[in-house]
PDB file of C-alpha atoms in Angstrom:
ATOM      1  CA  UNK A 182      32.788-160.642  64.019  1.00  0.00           C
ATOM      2  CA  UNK A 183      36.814-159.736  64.153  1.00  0.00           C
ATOM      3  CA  UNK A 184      36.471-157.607  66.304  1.00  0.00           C
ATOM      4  CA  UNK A 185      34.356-160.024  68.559  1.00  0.00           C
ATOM      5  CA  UNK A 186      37.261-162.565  68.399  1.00  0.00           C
ATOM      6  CA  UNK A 187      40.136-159.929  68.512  1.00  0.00           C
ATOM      7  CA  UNK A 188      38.543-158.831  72.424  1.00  0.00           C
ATOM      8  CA  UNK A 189      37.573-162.692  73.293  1.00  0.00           C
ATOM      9  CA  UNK A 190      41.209-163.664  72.255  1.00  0.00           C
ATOM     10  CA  UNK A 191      42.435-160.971  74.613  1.00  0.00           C
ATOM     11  CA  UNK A 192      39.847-161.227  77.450  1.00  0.00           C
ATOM     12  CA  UNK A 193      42.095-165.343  77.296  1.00  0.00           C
ATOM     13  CA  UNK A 194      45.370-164.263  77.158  1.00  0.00           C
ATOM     14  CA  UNK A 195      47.823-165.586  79.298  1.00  0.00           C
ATOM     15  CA  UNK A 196      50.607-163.334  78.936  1.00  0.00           C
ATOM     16  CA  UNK A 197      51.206-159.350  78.784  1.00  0.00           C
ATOM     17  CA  UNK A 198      54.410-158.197  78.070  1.00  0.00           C
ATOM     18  CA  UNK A 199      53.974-154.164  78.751  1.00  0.00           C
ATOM     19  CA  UNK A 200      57.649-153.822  79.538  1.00  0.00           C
ATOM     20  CA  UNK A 201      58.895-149.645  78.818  1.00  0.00           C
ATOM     21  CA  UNK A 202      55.265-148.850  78.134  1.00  0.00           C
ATOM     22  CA  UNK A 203      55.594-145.703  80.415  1.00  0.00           C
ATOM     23  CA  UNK A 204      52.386-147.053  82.372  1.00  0.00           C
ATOM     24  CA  UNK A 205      52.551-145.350  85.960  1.00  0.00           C
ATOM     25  CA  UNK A 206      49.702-147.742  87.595  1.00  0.00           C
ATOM     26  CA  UNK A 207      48.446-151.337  87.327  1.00  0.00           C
ATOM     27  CA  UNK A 208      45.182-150.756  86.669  1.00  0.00           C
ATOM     28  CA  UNK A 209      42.180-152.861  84.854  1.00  0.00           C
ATOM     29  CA  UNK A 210      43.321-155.771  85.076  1.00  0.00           C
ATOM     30  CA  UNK A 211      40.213-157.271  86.465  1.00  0.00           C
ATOM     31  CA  UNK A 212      38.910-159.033  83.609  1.00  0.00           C
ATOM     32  CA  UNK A 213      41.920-160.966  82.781  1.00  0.00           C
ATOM     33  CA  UNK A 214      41.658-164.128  84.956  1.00  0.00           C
ATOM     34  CA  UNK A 215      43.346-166.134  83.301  1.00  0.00           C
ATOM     35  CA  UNK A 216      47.030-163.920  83.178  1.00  0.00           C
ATOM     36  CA  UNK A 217      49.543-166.126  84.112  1.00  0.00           C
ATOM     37  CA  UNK A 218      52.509-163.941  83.495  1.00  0.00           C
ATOM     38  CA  UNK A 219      52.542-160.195  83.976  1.00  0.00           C
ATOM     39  CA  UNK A 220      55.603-157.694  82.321  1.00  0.00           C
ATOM     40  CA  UNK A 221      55.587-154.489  83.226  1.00  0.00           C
ATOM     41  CA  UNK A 222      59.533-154.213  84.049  1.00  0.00           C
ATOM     42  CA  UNK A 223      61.073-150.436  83.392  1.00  0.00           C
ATOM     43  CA  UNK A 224      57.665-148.356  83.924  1.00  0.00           C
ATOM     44  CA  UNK A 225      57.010-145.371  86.019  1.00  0.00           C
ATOM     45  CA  UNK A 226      55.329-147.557  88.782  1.00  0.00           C
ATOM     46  CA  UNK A 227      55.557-146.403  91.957  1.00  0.00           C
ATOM     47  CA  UNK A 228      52.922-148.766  93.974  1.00  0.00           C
ATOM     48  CA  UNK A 229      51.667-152.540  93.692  1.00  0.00           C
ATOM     49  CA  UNK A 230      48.011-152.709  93.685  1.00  0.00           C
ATOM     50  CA  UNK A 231      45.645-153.723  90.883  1.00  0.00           C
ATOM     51  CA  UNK A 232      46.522-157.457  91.469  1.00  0.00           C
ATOM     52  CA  UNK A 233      43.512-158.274  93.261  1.00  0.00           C
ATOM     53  CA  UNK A 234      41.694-160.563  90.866  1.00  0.00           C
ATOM     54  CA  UNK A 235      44.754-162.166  89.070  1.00  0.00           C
ATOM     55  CA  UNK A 236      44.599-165.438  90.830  1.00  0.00           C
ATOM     56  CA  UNK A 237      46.466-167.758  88.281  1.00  0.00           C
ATOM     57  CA  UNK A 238      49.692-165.201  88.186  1.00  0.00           C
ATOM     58  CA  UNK A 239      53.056-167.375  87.819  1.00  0.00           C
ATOM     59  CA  UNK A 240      55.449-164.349  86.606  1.00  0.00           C
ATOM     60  CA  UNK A 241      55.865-160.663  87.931  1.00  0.00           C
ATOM     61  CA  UNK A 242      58.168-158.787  86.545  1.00  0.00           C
ATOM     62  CA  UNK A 243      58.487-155.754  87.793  1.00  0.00           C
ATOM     63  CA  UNK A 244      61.926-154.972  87.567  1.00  0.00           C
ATOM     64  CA  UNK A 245      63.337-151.023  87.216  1.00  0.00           C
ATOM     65  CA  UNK A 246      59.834-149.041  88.175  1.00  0.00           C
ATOM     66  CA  UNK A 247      59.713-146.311  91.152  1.00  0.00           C
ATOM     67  CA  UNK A 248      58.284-149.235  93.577  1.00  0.00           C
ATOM     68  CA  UNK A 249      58.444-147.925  97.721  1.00  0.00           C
ATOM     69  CA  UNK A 250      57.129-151.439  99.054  1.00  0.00           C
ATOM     70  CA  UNK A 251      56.270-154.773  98.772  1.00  0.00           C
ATOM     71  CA  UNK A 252      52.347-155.170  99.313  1.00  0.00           C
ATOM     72  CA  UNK A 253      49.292-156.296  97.594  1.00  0.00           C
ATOM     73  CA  UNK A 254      50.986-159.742  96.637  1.00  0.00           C
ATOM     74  CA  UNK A 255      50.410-162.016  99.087  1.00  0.00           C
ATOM     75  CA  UNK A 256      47.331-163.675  97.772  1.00  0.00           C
ATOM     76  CA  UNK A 257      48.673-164.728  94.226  1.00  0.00           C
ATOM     77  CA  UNK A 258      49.387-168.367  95.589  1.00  0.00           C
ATOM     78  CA  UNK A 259      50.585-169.770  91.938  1.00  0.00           C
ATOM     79  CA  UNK A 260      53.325-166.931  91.547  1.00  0.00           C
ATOM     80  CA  UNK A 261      56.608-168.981  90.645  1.00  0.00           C
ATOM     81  CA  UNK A 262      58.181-165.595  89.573  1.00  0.00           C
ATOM     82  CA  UNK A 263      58.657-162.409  91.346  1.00  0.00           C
ATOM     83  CA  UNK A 264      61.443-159.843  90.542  1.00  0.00           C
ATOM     84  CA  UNK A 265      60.733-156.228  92.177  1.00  0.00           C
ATOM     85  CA  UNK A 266      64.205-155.513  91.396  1.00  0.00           C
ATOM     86  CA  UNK A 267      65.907-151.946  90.508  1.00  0.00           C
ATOM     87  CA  UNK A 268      62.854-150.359  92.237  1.00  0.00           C
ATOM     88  CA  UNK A 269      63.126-147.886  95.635  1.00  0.00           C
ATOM     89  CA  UNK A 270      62.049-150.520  98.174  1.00  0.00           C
ATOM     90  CA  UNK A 271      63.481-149.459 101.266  1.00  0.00           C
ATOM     91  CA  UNK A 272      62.269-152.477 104.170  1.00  0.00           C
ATOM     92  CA  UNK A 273      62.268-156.233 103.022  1.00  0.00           C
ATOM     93  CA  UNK A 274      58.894-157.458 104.130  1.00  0.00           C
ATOM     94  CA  UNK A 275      59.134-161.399 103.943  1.00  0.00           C
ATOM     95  CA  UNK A 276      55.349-161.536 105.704  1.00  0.00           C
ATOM     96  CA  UNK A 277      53.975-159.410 102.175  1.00  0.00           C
ATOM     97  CA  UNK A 278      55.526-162.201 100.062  1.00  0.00           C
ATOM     98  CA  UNK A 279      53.445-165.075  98.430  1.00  0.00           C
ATOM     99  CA  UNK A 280      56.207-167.860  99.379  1.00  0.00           C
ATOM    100  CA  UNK A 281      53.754-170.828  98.847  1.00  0.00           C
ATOM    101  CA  UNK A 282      55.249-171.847  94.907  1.00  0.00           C
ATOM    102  CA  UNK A 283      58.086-169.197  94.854  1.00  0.00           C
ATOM    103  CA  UNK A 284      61.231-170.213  92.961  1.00  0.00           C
ATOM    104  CA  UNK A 285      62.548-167.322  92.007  1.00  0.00           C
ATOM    105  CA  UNK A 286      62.383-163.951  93.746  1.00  0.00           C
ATOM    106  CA  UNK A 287      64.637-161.192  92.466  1.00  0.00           C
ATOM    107  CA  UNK A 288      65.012-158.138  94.946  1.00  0.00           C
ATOM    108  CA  UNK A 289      69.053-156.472  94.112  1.00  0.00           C
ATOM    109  CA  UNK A 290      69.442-152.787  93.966  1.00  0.00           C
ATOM    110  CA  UNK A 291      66.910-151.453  96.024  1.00  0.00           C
ATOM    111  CA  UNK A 292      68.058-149.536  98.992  1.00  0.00           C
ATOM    112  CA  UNK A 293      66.937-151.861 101.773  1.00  0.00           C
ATOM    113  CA  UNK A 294      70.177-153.613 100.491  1.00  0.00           C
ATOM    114  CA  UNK A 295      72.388-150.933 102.223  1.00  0.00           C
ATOM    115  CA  UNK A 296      70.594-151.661 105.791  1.00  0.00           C
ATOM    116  CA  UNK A 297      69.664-154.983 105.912  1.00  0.00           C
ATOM    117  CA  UNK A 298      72.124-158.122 105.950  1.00  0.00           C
ATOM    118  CA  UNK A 299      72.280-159.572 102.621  1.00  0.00           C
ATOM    119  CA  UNK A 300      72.885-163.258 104.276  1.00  0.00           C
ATOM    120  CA  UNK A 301      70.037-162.222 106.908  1.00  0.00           C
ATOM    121  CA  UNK A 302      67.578-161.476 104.171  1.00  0.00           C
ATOM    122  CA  UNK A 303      68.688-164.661 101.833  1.00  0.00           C
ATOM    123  CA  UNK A 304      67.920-167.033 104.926  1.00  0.00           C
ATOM    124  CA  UNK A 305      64.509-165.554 106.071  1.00  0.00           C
ATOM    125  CA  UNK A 306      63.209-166.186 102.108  1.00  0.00           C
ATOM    126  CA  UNK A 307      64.906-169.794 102.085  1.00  0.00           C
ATOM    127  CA  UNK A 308      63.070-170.270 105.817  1.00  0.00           C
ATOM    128  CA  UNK A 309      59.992-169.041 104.226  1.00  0.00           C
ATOM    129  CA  UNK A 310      60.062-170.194 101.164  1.00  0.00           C
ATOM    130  CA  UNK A 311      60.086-173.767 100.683  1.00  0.00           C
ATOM    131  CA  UNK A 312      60.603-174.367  96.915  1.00  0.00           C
ATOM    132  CA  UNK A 313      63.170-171.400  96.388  1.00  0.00           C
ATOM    133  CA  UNK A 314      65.913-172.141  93.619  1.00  0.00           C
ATOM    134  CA  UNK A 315      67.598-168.691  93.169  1.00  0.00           C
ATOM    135  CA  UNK A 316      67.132-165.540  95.507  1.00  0.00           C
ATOM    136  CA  UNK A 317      68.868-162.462  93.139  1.00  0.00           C
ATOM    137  CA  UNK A 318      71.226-164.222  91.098  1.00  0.00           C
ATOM    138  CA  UNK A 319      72.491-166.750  93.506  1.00  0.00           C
ATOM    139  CA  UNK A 320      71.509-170.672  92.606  1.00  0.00           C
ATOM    140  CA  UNK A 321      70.632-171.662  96.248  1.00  0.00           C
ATOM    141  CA  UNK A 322      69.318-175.275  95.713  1.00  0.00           C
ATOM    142  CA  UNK A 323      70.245-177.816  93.157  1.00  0.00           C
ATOM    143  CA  UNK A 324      66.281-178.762  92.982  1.00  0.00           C
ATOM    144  CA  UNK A 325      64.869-179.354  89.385  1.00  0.00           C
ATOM    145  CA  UNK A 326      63.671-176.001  88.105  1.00  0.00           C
ATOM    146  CA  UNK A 327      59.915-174.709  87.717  1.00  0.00           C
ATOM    147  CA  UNK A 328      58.702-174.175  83.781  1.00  0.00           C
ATOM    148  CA  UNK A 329      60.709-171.699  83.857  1.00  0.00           C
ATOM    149  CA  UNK A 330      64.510-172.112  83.302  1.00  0.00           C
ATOM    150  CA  UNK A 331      65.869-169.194  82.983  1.00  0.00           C
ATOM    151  CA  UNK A 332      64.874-165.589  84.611  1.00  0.00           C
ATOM    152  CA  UNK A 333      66.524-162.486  85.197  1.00  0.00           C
TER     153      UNK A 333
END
């Protein structure tokens, strides 16, 4: 019976915090449709995939992992969060992003920063994104915030 309730309270969480977990791939994730916010900052990750079926996702956090490219994304509509920072992304790819709900999308210190325009890449995602607050950690709109406040 505990253990019954144990696995049904997981199978409803909302929120995994697997941050220096040395996990190296998202994988089976599948059964948790109702994750709204996803930690897996300072991992060994080197790809996004294993998003597919995590359709109420608000938060990724996937800050200081081994991350070439931004892909596998663009269909989490709710996400409110996204930082991919300190990873090894090397091309900014704006169409990859989920802009719908974005407000905060964090994207310093990978190497695309050394060939593309900062300002260049800040206007595409304020273009695109039509309820962005705070691209990095610069406050670009004095709009009330999302649920969440505070993020970096």
């Amino acid at each position: 019976q505990k253990e019954e309730e144990e696995s049904k309270m997981l199978l409803e969480a909302t929120i995994f915090m697997l941050n220096g977990k040395r996990i190296s791939k998202i994988a089976n994730l599948e059964i948790y449709e109702n994750l709204q916010e996803l930690y897996l900052s300072n991992n060994y990750i080197t790809e996004i995939c294993g998003l597919e079926h995590l359709i109420s996702l608000q938060v990724l956090n996937l800050k200081g992992n081994y991350i070439k490219e931004i892909k596998n994304i663009k269909h989490l509509n709710k996400l409110e969060i996204l930082d991919i920072s300190y990873n090894e992304i090397d091309k900014f790819a704006i169409e990859e992003l989920p802009c719908d709900n974005l407000y905060y999308v964090y994207l310093f210190d990978n190497p695309f920063f050394e060939t593309t325009s900062v300002l260049l890449y800040r206007s595409k995602l304020i273009q695109k994104c039509p309820l962005i607050i705070r691209i990095d950690k610069l406050d670009i709109s004095d709009r009330p915030p999302s649920r969440f406040n505070t993020f970096s």
